[in-house]
Amino acid sequence: MKFMKPQKNRQALIHQAQNGFDWTACLLREKLKTNHGRIILVGLAVGLYYFLIWSTDLIVRGSRGSLGLFLISGMVFLAFQNLWGQRKELSKMTASEEDQLLGHLLILAGFAVFPFCRFALWSQGLAWLIVLTGIVCSTWGATFFNRYKLATLLVALSVYPRPGDTTTIIWQTFMPNQWLEKLMAWGGTIGLQAIGQPATVSETIIFLEHGAVEVNFGCSGFHMAVSVAIMGALFGLFLKQRLYKIILLTITGVFLSLLFNVPRIMLMAIASVYWGSYWFHFWHSSWGSQIFVGALFTVYYYILMAALKQPAKAKP
C-alpha cells in the first residue's frame, strides 16, 4: 500500500491538470463565440508577449541590485488587492455600447502598433497600456477608471518595469540642470572638511589634496530616494494609512536617502584619491552600494514601524 500512494497522488495531479486544461479550453471556446471575446483574446496575446519581456527585465535588473522588482511587484499586488476587495461590485459593472466600441478600437490599435514598437521597452509598454485600457473600457466601461482610481494608477505605473528611468526624465525636464549633483557635491565637501580633509567644491567636482572626484547624476542618490519614497508610499497604502501620513513617509524616505548618500560620496572620494581604483569601483558598484542600501533600509524600517504603529485601544 505504501508503494501505491505516490502512484495515486500522481494520478490525482494528472486528473487535476486535465481538469485545468479542460476549463481553459472551455473558457477559450466561450470567448471565441462573441466578437468581444475574440478582440479581448487578441489583446491578451499582446499582454502575454509583453509579460515575458516585462518579467525578464525585472528579474535581470533585480539580480543586479535594482529595487524595481520589489517596487513593481508591490504595485501590482496592491492593485490586485484593491480590485479583489471590490470584486462583487466589479462583477455588476457592464460597458455601454459606446465604451465597448471605444475599448475595441483601443485594443486593435494597440495590437496593430505593437510590432512596430519593438525598438524600445517603453514603446512596447505604451502599446500594452493602450491595449489594457481598451480591455478595461470594453469590459467594465469608462466609469471603472473613475471608481477605481488607486488601482488604475498603480497598474499604469507598473506597466513600465523601470520606474527610475521615468522619474529621471521627469526630474531632468522640470528641475534646474545638475541641481541635485551640486547639492550632493556640496554636502560631501562639508562632510570631508568635518573629518579634517582639505576639500573644496566647484559645481559638481570635489577637490582633494591629491585628486578630484566628479559627482554625476548616477551618484546623486536620486534613484535610491525614488525607490525608498515609493516603498514608503506602498507600505502606507497597504496598511491603509491616511494621506497625510503617506506623504510624510514619502518625504522622510527622500530626506533619509539623500542624507545617507553624503557619506557614500565622501567614502568614494577618499577611495578614489587615496586608496586606488579598485576600492573606488567597489564602493561605486552595486556591491558597495548595497552596504549603504542595507543601512538605509534598516533605519527607514524602524521609522516606518514607529510611524505606522497603531496606538492600543484602552479596554473598558
mmCIF file of C-alpha atoms in Angstrom:
data_model
loop_
_atom_site.group_PDB
_atom_site.id
_atom_site.type_symbol
_atom_site.label_atom_id
_atom_site.label_comp_id
_atom_site.label_asym_id
_atom_site.label_seq_id
_atom_site.Cartn_x
_atom_site.Cartn_y
_atom_site.Cartn_z
ATOM 1 C CA MET A 1 0.000 0.000 0.000
ATOM 2 C CA LYS A 2 2.810 2.401 0.713
ATOM 3 C CA PHE A 3 4.208 1.903 -2.766
ATOM 4 C CA MET A 4 0.846 2.650 -4.386
ATOM 5 C CA LYS A 5 0.375 6.015 -2.679
ATOM 6 C CA PRO A 6 2.764 8.011 -4.919
ATOM 7 C CA GLN A 7 1.032 6.499 -7.959
ATOM 8 C CA LYS A 8 -2.351 7.632 -6.654
ATOM 9 C CA ASN A 9 -1.015 11.098 -5.970
ATOM 10 C CA ARG A 10 0.431 11.245 -9.457
ATOM 11 C CA GLN A 11 -2.864 10.184 -10.975
ATOM 12 C CA ALA A 12 -4.698 12.799 -8.909
ATOM 13 C CA LEU A 13 -2.323 15.508 -10.117
ATOM 14 C CA ILE A 14 -2.758 14.389 -13.721
ATOM 15 C CA HIS A 15 -6.533 14.457 -13.264
ATOM 16 C CA GLN A 16 -6.378 17.982 -11.805
ATOM 17 C CA ALA A 17 -4.188 19.157 -14.662
ATOM 18 C CA GLN A 18 -6.596 17.692 -17.194
ATOM 19 C CA ASN A 19 -9.470 19.468 -15.463
ATOM 20 C CA GLY A 20 -7.490 22.708 -15.621
ATOM 21 C CA PHE A 21 -6.822 22.282 -19.326
ATOM 22 C CA ASP A 22 -10.483 21.428 -19.938
ATOM 23 C CA TRP A 23 -11.561 24.562 -18.047
ATOM 24 C CA THR A 24 -9.140 26.713 -20.035
ATOM 25 C CA ALA A 25 -10.267 25.218 -23.324
ATOM 26 C CA CYS A 26 -13.902 25.737 -22.344
ATOM 27 C CA LEU A 27 -13.199 29.363 -21.454
ATOM 28 C CA LEU A 28 -11.455 29.940 -24.781
ATOM 29 C CA ARG A 29 -14.344 28.394 -26.701
ATOM 30 C CA GLU A 30 -16.755 30.583 -24.761
ATOM 31 C CA LYS A 31 -14.747 33.720 -25.522
ATOM 32 C CA LEU A 32 -14.471 32.860 -29.211
ATOM 33 C CA LYS A 33 -18.244 32.783 -29.571
ATOM 34 C CA THR A 34 -18.543 36.595 -29.438
ATOM 35 C CA ASN A 35 -16.732 39.422 -31.216
ATOM 36 C CA HIS A 36 -15.974 40.991 -27.837
ATOM 37 C CA GLY A 37 -14.342 37.796 -26.605
ATOM 38 C CA ARG A 38 -12.270 37.441 -29.778
ATOM 39 C CA ILE A 39 -10.990 41.012 -29.521
ATOM 40 C CA ILE A 40 -10.181 40.536 -25.823
ATOM 41 C CA LEU A 41 -8.128 37.434 -26.668
ATOM 42 C CA VAL A 42 -6.245 39.419 -29.314
ATOM 43 C CA GLY A 43 -5.385 41.993 -26.665
ATOM 44 C CA LEU A 44 -4.379 39.333 -24.146
ATOM 45 C CA ALA A 45 -1.999 37.845 -26.719
ATOM 46 C CA VAL A 46 -0.147 41.181 -26.693
ATOM 47 C CA GLY A 47 -0.188 41.132 -22.902
ATOM 48 C CA LEU A 48 1.252 37.624 -22.734
ATOM 49 C CA TYR A 49 4.107 38.521 -25.076
ATOM 50 C CA TYR A 50 4.866 41.745 -23.205
ATOM 51 C CA PHE A 51 4.646 39.964 -19.835
ATOM 52 C CA LEU A 52 7.580 37.737 -20.797
ATOM 53 C CA ILE A 53 9.675 40.803 -21.691
ATOM 54 C CA TRP A 54 8.460 42.748 -18.637
ATOM 55 C CA SER A 55 9.147 39.983 -16.105
ATOM 56 C CA THR A 56 12.539 39.111 -17.639
ATOM 57 C CA ASP A 57 13.674 42.726 -17.399
ATOM 58 C CA LEU A 58 12.555 42.948 -13.768
ATOM 59 C CA ILE A 59 14.343 39.731 -12.804
ATOM 60 C CA VAL A 60 17.588 40.604 -14.609
ATOM 61 C CA ARG A 61 17.739 44.104 -13.134
ATOM 62 C CA GLY A 62 16.788 42.746 -9.724
ATOM 63 C CA SER A 63 19.731 40.352 -9.838
ATOM 64 C CA ARG A 64 21.972 43.393 -10.344
ATOM 65 C CA GLY A 65 20.740 45.143 -7.218
ATOM 66 C CA SER A 66 17.793 47.102 -8.639
ATOM 67 C CA LEU A 67 14.744 47.522 -6.407
ATOM 68 C CA GLY A 68 12.402 47.600 -9.393
ATOM 69 C CA LEU A 69 11.276 44.001 -8.894
ATOM 70 C CA PHE A 70 10.217 44.690 -5.306
ATOM 71 C CA LEU A 71 8.541 48.020 -6.101
ATOM 72 C CA ILE A 72 6.682 46.925 -9.235
ATOM 73 C CA SER A 73 5.563 43.682 -7.582
ATOM 74 C CA GLY A 74 4.255 45.724 -4.661
ATOM 75 C CA MET A 75 2.262 47.974 -7.002
ATOM 76 C CA VAL A 76 0.713 45.013 -8.818
ATOM 77 C CA PHE A 77 -0.137 43.294 -5.525
ATOM 78 C CA LEU A 78 -1.804 46.395 -4.088
ATOM 79 C CA ALA A 79 -3.796 46.943 -7.292
ATOM 80 C CA PHE A 80 -4.955 43.310 -7.270
ATOM 81 C CA GLN A 81 -5.812 43.501 -3.563
ATOM 82 C CA ASN A 82 -7.839 46.654 -4.148
ATOM 83 C CA LEU A 83 -9.805 45.131 -7.027
ATOM 84 C CA TRP A 84 -10.268 41.771 -5.290
ATOM 85 C CA GLY A 85 -11.865 43.517 -2.343
ATOM 86 C CA GLN A 86 -14.352 45.117 -4.738
ATOM 87 C CA ARG A 87 -14.953 42.016 -6.876
ATOM 88 C CA LYS A 88 -18.699 41.859 -6.142
ATOM 89 C CA GLU A 89 -19.245 45.439 -7.288
ATOM 90 C CA LEU A 90 -16.908 44.857 -10.218
ATOM 91 C CA SER A 91 -18.899 41.837 -11.412
ATOM 92 C CA LYS A 92 -22.002 44.014 -11.675
ATOM 93 C CA MET A 93 -20.354 46.612 -13.917
ATOM 94 C CA THR A 94 -21.026 46.464 -17.653
ATOM 95 C CA ALA A 95 -19.807 48.585 -20.528
ATOM 96 C CA SER A 96 -22.146 50.628 -22.685
ATOM 97 C CA GLU A 97 -22.104 50.188 -26.439
ATOM 98 C CA GLU A 98 -20.049 53.376 -26.829
ATOM 99 C CA ASP A 99 -17.492 52.276 -24.219
ATOM 100 C CA GLN A 100 -17.265 48.817 -25.748
ATOM 101 C CA LEU A 101 -16.669 50.266 -29.210
ATOM 102 C CA LEU A 102 -14.017 52.634 -27.856
ATOM 103 C CA GLY A 103 -12.354 49.781 -25.995
ATOM 104 C CA HIS A 104 -12.296 47.573 -29.067
ATOM 105 C CA LEU A 105 -10.715 50.347 -31.123
ATOM 106 C CA LEU A 106 -8.020 50.837 -28.471
ATOM 107 C CA ILE A 107 -7.288 47.094 -28.345
ATOM 108 C CA LEU A 108 -6.995 46.787 -32.104
ATOM 109 C CA ALA A 109 -4.908 49.969 -32.320
ATOM 110 C CA GLY A 110 -2.501 48.713 -29.661
ATOM 111 C CA PHE A 111 -2.291 45.332 -31.361
ATOM 112 C CA ALA A 112 -1.593 46.964 -34.731
ATOM 113 C CA VAL A 113 1.219 49.249 -33.489
ATOM 114 C CA PHE A 114 2.844 46.722 -31.132
ATOM 115 C CA PRO A 115 5.024 45.053 -33.816
ATOM 116 C CA PHE A 116 6.426 48.491 -34.704
ATOM 117 C CA CYS A 117 7.247 49.248 -31.032
ATOM 118 C CA ARG A 118 9.880 46.558 -30.680
ATOM 119 C CA PHE A 119 12.705 49.116 -30.826
ATOM 120 C CA ALA A 120 12.416 50.017 -27.130
ATOM 121 C CA LEU A 121 10.907 48.705 -23.908
ATOM 122 C CA TRP A 122 8.999 51.897 -23.155
ATOM 123 C CA SER A 123 7.227 51.851 -26.531
ATOM 124 C CA GLN A 124 6.131 48.238 -26.019
ATOM 125 C CA GLY A 125 4.868 49.156 -22.560
ATOM 126 C CA LEU A 126 2.922 52.086 -24.018
ATOM 127 C CA ALA A 127 1.312 49.827 -26.642
ATOM 128 C CA TRP A 128 0.318 47.324 -23.932
ATOM 129 C CA LEU A 129 -1.090 50.131 -21.784
ATOM 130 C CA ILE A 130 -3.305 51.159 -24.715
ATOM 131 C CA VAL A 131 -4.468 47.557 -25.110
ATOM 132 C CA LEU A 132 -5.068 47.167 -21.369
ATOM 133 C CA THR A 133 -7.075 50.397 -21.286
ATOM 134 C CA GLY A 134 -9.196 49.065 -24.115
ATOM 135 C CA ILE A 135 -9.787 45.746 -22.337
ATOM 136 C CA VAL A 136 -10.956 47.502 -19.174
ATOM 137 C CA CYS A 137 -13.073 50.039 -21.074
ATOM 138 C CA SER A 138 -14.811 47.430 -23.234
ATOM 139 C CA THR A 139 -15.441 45.074 -20.309
ATOM 140 C CA TRP A 140 -16.454 47.340 -17.415
ATOM 141 C CA GLY A 141 -16.879 50.731 -19.035
ATOM 142 C CA ALA A 142 -15.051 54.042 -18.713
ATOM 143 C CA THR A 143 -16.530 54.583 -15.239
ATOM 144 C CA PHE A 144 -14.060 51.947 -13.977
ATOM 145 C CA PHE A 145 -11.207 54.464 -14.112
ATOM 146 C CA ASN A 146 -13.082 56.989 -12.001
ATOM 147 C CA ARG A 147 -14.349 54.438 -9.485
ATOM 148 C CA TYR A 148 -11.030 52.636 -9.017
ATOM 149 C CA LYS A 149 -8.529 55.470 -9.186
ATOM 150 C CA LEU A 150 -5.895 53.844 -6.956
ATOM 151 C CA ALA A 151 -5.859 50.536 -8.840
ATOM 152 C CA THR A 152 -5.741 52.399 -12.164
ATOM 153 C CA LEU A 153 -2.789 54.498 -11.030
ATOM 154 C CA LEU A 154 -0.846 51.537 -9.626
ATOM 155 C CA VAL A 155 -1.315 49.437 -12.768
ATOM 156 C CA ALA A 156 -0.373 52.334 -15.033
ATOM 157 C CA LEU A 157 2.819 52.917 -13.038
ATOM 158 C CA SER A 158 3.724 49.223 -13.062
ATOM 159 C CA VAL A 159 3.394 48.738 -16.847
ATOM 160 C CA TYR A 160 6.917 50.060 -17.436
ATOM 161 C CA PRO A 161 9.355 47.949 -15.375
ATOM 162 C CA ARG A 162 11.921 50.720 -14.916
ATOM 163 C CA PRO A 163 10.402 53.369 -12.654
ATOM 164 C CA GLY A 164 13.786 55.002 -12.185
ATOM 165 C CA ASP A 165 14.042 55.880 -15.876
ATOM 166 C CA THR A 166 10.610 57.510 -15.894
ATOM 167 C CA THR A 167 11.266 59.607 -12.801
ATOM 168 C CA THR A 168 14.707 60.592 -14.158
ATOM 169 C CA ILE A 169 13.162 62.002 -17.328
ATOM 170 C CA ILE A 170 10.584 63.938 -15.331
ATOM 171 C CA TRP A 171 13.212 65.267 -12.904
ATOM 172 C CA GLN A 172 15.650 66.377 -15.586
ATOM 173 C CA THR A 173 12.842 68.018 -17.558
ATOM 174 C CA PHE A 174 11.473 70.216 -14.790
ATOM 175 C CA MET A 175 14.408 70.755 -12.408
ATOM 176 C CA PRO A 176 17.460 73.016 -12.875
ATOM 177 C CA ASN A 177 20.430 71.393 -14.572
ATOM 178 C CA GLN A 178 22.633 69.362 -12.158
ATOM 179 C CA TRP A 179 20.872 70.840 -9.124
ATOM 180 C CA LEU A 180 20.952 67.619 -7.117
ATOM 181 C CA GLU A 181 24.513 66.754 -8.191
ATOM 182 C CA LYS A 182 25.722 70.152 -6.983
ATOM 183 C CA LEU A 183 23.867 69.719 -3.681
ATOM 184 C CA MET A 184 25.439 66.302 -3.096
ATOM 185 C CA ALA A 185 28.908 67.586 -4.042
ATOM 186 C CA TRP A 186 28.495 70.437 -1.574
ATOM 187 C CA GLY A 187 27.264 68.061 1.150
ATOM 188 C CA GLY A 188 30.155 65.665 0.530
ATOM 189 C CA THR A 189 32.640 68.540 0.721
ATOM 190 C CA ILE A 190 31.223 69.753 4.031
ATOM 191 C CA GLY A 191 31.433 66.215 5.386
ATOM 192 C CA LEU A 192 35.049 65.797 4.249
ATOM 193 C CA GLN A 193 36.019 69.096 5.822
ATOM 194 C CA ALA A 194 34.340 67.990 9.070
ATOM 195 C CA ILE A 195 36.669 64.962 9.300
ATOM 196 C CA GLY A 196 39.775 67.043 8.569
ATOM 197 C CA GLN A 197 40.145 66.609 4.807
ATOM 198 C CA PRO A 198 41.199 69.720 2.836
ATOM 199 C CA ALA A 199 38.274 69.545 0.414
ATOM 200 C CA THR A 200 36.819 72.237 -1.826
ATOM 201 C CA VAL A 201 33.967 72.134 -4.322
ATOM 202 C CA SER A 202 33.339 73.666 -7.737
ATOM 203 C CA GLU A 203 29.975 72.889 -9.349
ATOM 204 C CA THR A 204 29.824 69.069 -9.205
ATOM 205 C CA ILE A 205 33.555 68.417 -8.641
ATOM 206 C CA ILE A 206 35.074 67.763 -5.209
ATOM 207 C CA PHE A 207 38.773 68.663 -5.000
ATOM 208 C CA LEU A 208 41.059 66.979 -2.510
ATOM 209 C CA GLU A 209 44.761 67.487 -1.903
ATOM 210 C CA HIS A 210 45.855 64.767 -4.341
ATOM 211 C CA GLY A 211 42.960 64.496 -6.776
ATOM 212 C CA ALA A 212 39.338 65.246 -7.586
ATOM 213 C CA VAL A 213 36.042 63.410 -7.989
ATOM 214 C CA GLU A 214 33.003 64.443 -10.028
ATOM 215 C CA VAL A 215 29.504 63.714 -8.745
ATOM 216 C CA ASN A 216 27.394 62.519 -11.690
ATOM 217 C CA PHE A 217 23.644 62.003 -11.705
ATOM 218 C CA GLY A 218 24.006 58.287 -11.006
ATOM 219 C CA CYS A 219 25.784 59.108 -7.731
ATOM 220 C CA SER A 220 23.382 61.841 -6.667
ATOM 221 C CA GLY A 221 21.162 59.482 -4.672
ATOM 222 C CA PHE A 222 18.139 60.261 -6.843
ATOM 223 C CA HIS A 223 17.283 56.671 -7.775
ATOM 224 C CA MET A 224 17.569 55.492 -4.187
ATOM 225 C CA ALA A 225 15.416 58.394 -2.993
ATOM 226 C CA VAL A 226 12.722 57.471 -5.529
ATOM 227 C CA SER A 227 12.856 53.789 -4.532
ATOM 228 C CA VAL A 228 12.573 54.499 -0.810
ATOM 229 C CA ALA A 229 9.808 57.054 -1.387
ATOM 230 C CA ILE A 230 7.781 54.527 -3.406
ATOM 231 C CA MET A 231 8.385 51.879 -0.767
ATOM 232 C CA GLY A 232 7.089 54.195 1.952
ATOM 233 C CA ALA A 233 4.011 55.045 -0.114
ATOM 234 C CA LEU A 234 3.320 51.345 -0.782
ATOM 235 C CA PHE A 235 3.594 50.494 2.903
ATOM 236 C CA GLY A 236 1.224 53.318 3.752
ATOM 237 C CA LEU A 237 -1.300 52.209 1.128
ATOM 238 C CA PHE A 238 -1.030 48.566 2.137
ATOM 239 C CA LEU A 239 -1.693 49.416 5.782
ATOM 240 C CA LYS A 240 -4.460 51.852 4.740
ATOM 241 C CA GLN A 241 -2.945 54.923 6.336
ATOM 242 C CA ARG A 242 -4.255 58.440 5.888
ATOM 243 C CA LEU A 243 -2.988 60.562 3.034
ATOM 244 C CA TYR A 244 -1.025 62.973 5.213
ATOM 245 C CA LYS A 245 0.878 60.099 6.829
ATOM 246 C CA ILE A 246 1.696 58.553 3.432
ATOM 247 C CA ILE A 247 3.039 61.906 2.219
ATOM 248 C CA LEU A 248 5.071 62.282 5.421
ATOM 249 C CA LEU A 249 6.579 58.802 4.988
ATOM 250 C CA THR A 250 7.447 59.595 1.379
ATOM 251 C CA ILE A 251 9.182 62.859 2.268
ATOM 252 C CA THR A 252 11.035 61.164 5.126
ATOM 253 C CA GLY A 253 12.285 58.467 2.751
ATOM 254 C CA VAL A 254 13.610 61.055 0.284
ATOM 255 C CA PHE A 255 15.367 63.056 3.003
ATOM 256 C CA LEU A 256 16.904 59.960 4.583
ATOM 257 C CA SER A 257 18.151 58.660 1.223
ATOM 258 C CA LEU A 258 19.913 61.914 0.370
ATOM 259 C CA LEU A 259 21.347 62.098 3.889
ATOM 260 C CA PHE A 260 22.802 58.577 3.590
ATOM 261 C CA ASN A 261 24.204 59.406 0.164
ATOM 262 C CA VAL A 262 26.526 62.080 1.601
ATOM 263 C CA PRO A 263 28.848 59.644 3.495
ATOM 264 C CA ARG A 264 28.818 57.396 0.420
ATOM 265 C CA ILE A 265 30.138 60.272 -1.688
ATOM 266 C CA MET A 266 32.737 61.042 0.965
ATOM 267 C CA LEU A 267 33.902 57.432 1.006
ATOM 268 C CA MET A 268 34.115 57.235 -2.787
ATOM 269 C CA ALA A 269 36.094 60.485 -2.925
ATOM 270 C CA ILE A 270 38.629 59.214 -0.369
ATOM 271 C CA ALA A 271 38.807 55.810 -2.089
ATOM 272 C CA SER A 272 39.407 57.404 -5.494
ATOM 273 C CA VAL A 273 42.160 59.736 -4.347
ATOM 274 C CA TYR A 274 43.945 57.702 -1.674
ATOM 275 C CA TRP A 275 43.026 54.005 -1.996
ATOM 276 C CA GLY A 276 43.140 53.414 -5.730
ATOM 277 C CA SER A 277 40.696 52.478 -8.476
ATOM 278 C CA TYR A 278 39.843 49.028 -7.067
ATOM 279 C CA TRP A 279 38.261 50.355 -3.901
ATOM 280 C CA PHE A 280 36.599 53.223 -5.764
ATOM 281 C CA HIS A 281 34.890 50.794 -8.159
ATOM 282 C CA PHE A 282 33.968 48.544 -5.256
ATOM 283 C CA TRP A 283 32.089 51.304 -3.417
ATOM 284 C CA HIS A 284 30.760 52.699 -6.671
ATOM 285 C CA SER A 285 29.391 49.341 -7.890
ATOM 286 C CA SER A 286 26.281 47.538 -6.695
ATOM 287 C CA TRP A 287 28.230 45.555 -4.058
ATOM 288 C CA GLY A 288 29.461 48.615 -2.212
ATOM 289 C CA SER A 289 26.167 50.399 -2.722
ATOM 290 C CA GLN A 290 24.277 47.539 -1.068
ATOM 291 C CA ILE A 291 26.078 48.245 2.208
ATOM 292 C CA PHE A 292 24.639 51.747 2.295
ATOM 293 C CA VAL A 293 21.283 50.485 0.998
ATOM 294 C CA GLY A 294 21.143 47.939 3.815
ATOM 295 C CA ALA A 295 21.904 50.570 6.433
ATOM 296 C CA LEU A 296 19.376 52.953 4.883
ATOM 297 C CA PHE A 297 16.602 50.375 4.779
ATOM 298 C CA THR A 298 17.287 49.292 8.350
ATOM 299 C CA VAL A 299 16.905 52.831 9.663
ATOM 300 C CA TYR A 300 13.902 53.539 7.444
ATOM 301 C CA TYR A 301 12.239 50.286 8.508
ATOM 302 C CA TYR A 302 12.281 51.311 12.166
ATOM 303 C CA ILE A 303 10.985 54.763 11.224
ATOM 304 C CA LEU A 304 8.165 53.132 9.259
ATOM 305 C CA MET A 305 7.251 50.815 12.093
ATOM 306 C CA ALA A 306 7.229 53.687 14.588
ATOM 307 C CA ALA A 307 5.140 55.913 12.313
ATOM 308 C CA LEU A 308 2.667 53.211 11.303
ATOM 309 C CA LYS A 309 2.254 51.689 14.758
ATOM 310 C CA GLN A 310 -1.365 51.989 15.828
ATOM 311 C CA PRO A 311 -1.993 53.067 19.414
ATOM 312 C CA ALA A 312 -3.583 50.360 21.500
ATOM 313 C CA LYS A 313 -7.233 50.949 22.403
ATOM 314 C CA ALA A 314 -7.991 51.267 26.087
ATOM 315 C CA LYS A 315 -10.050 48.429 27.472
ATOM 316 C CA PRO A 316 -13.359 49.426 29.034
#
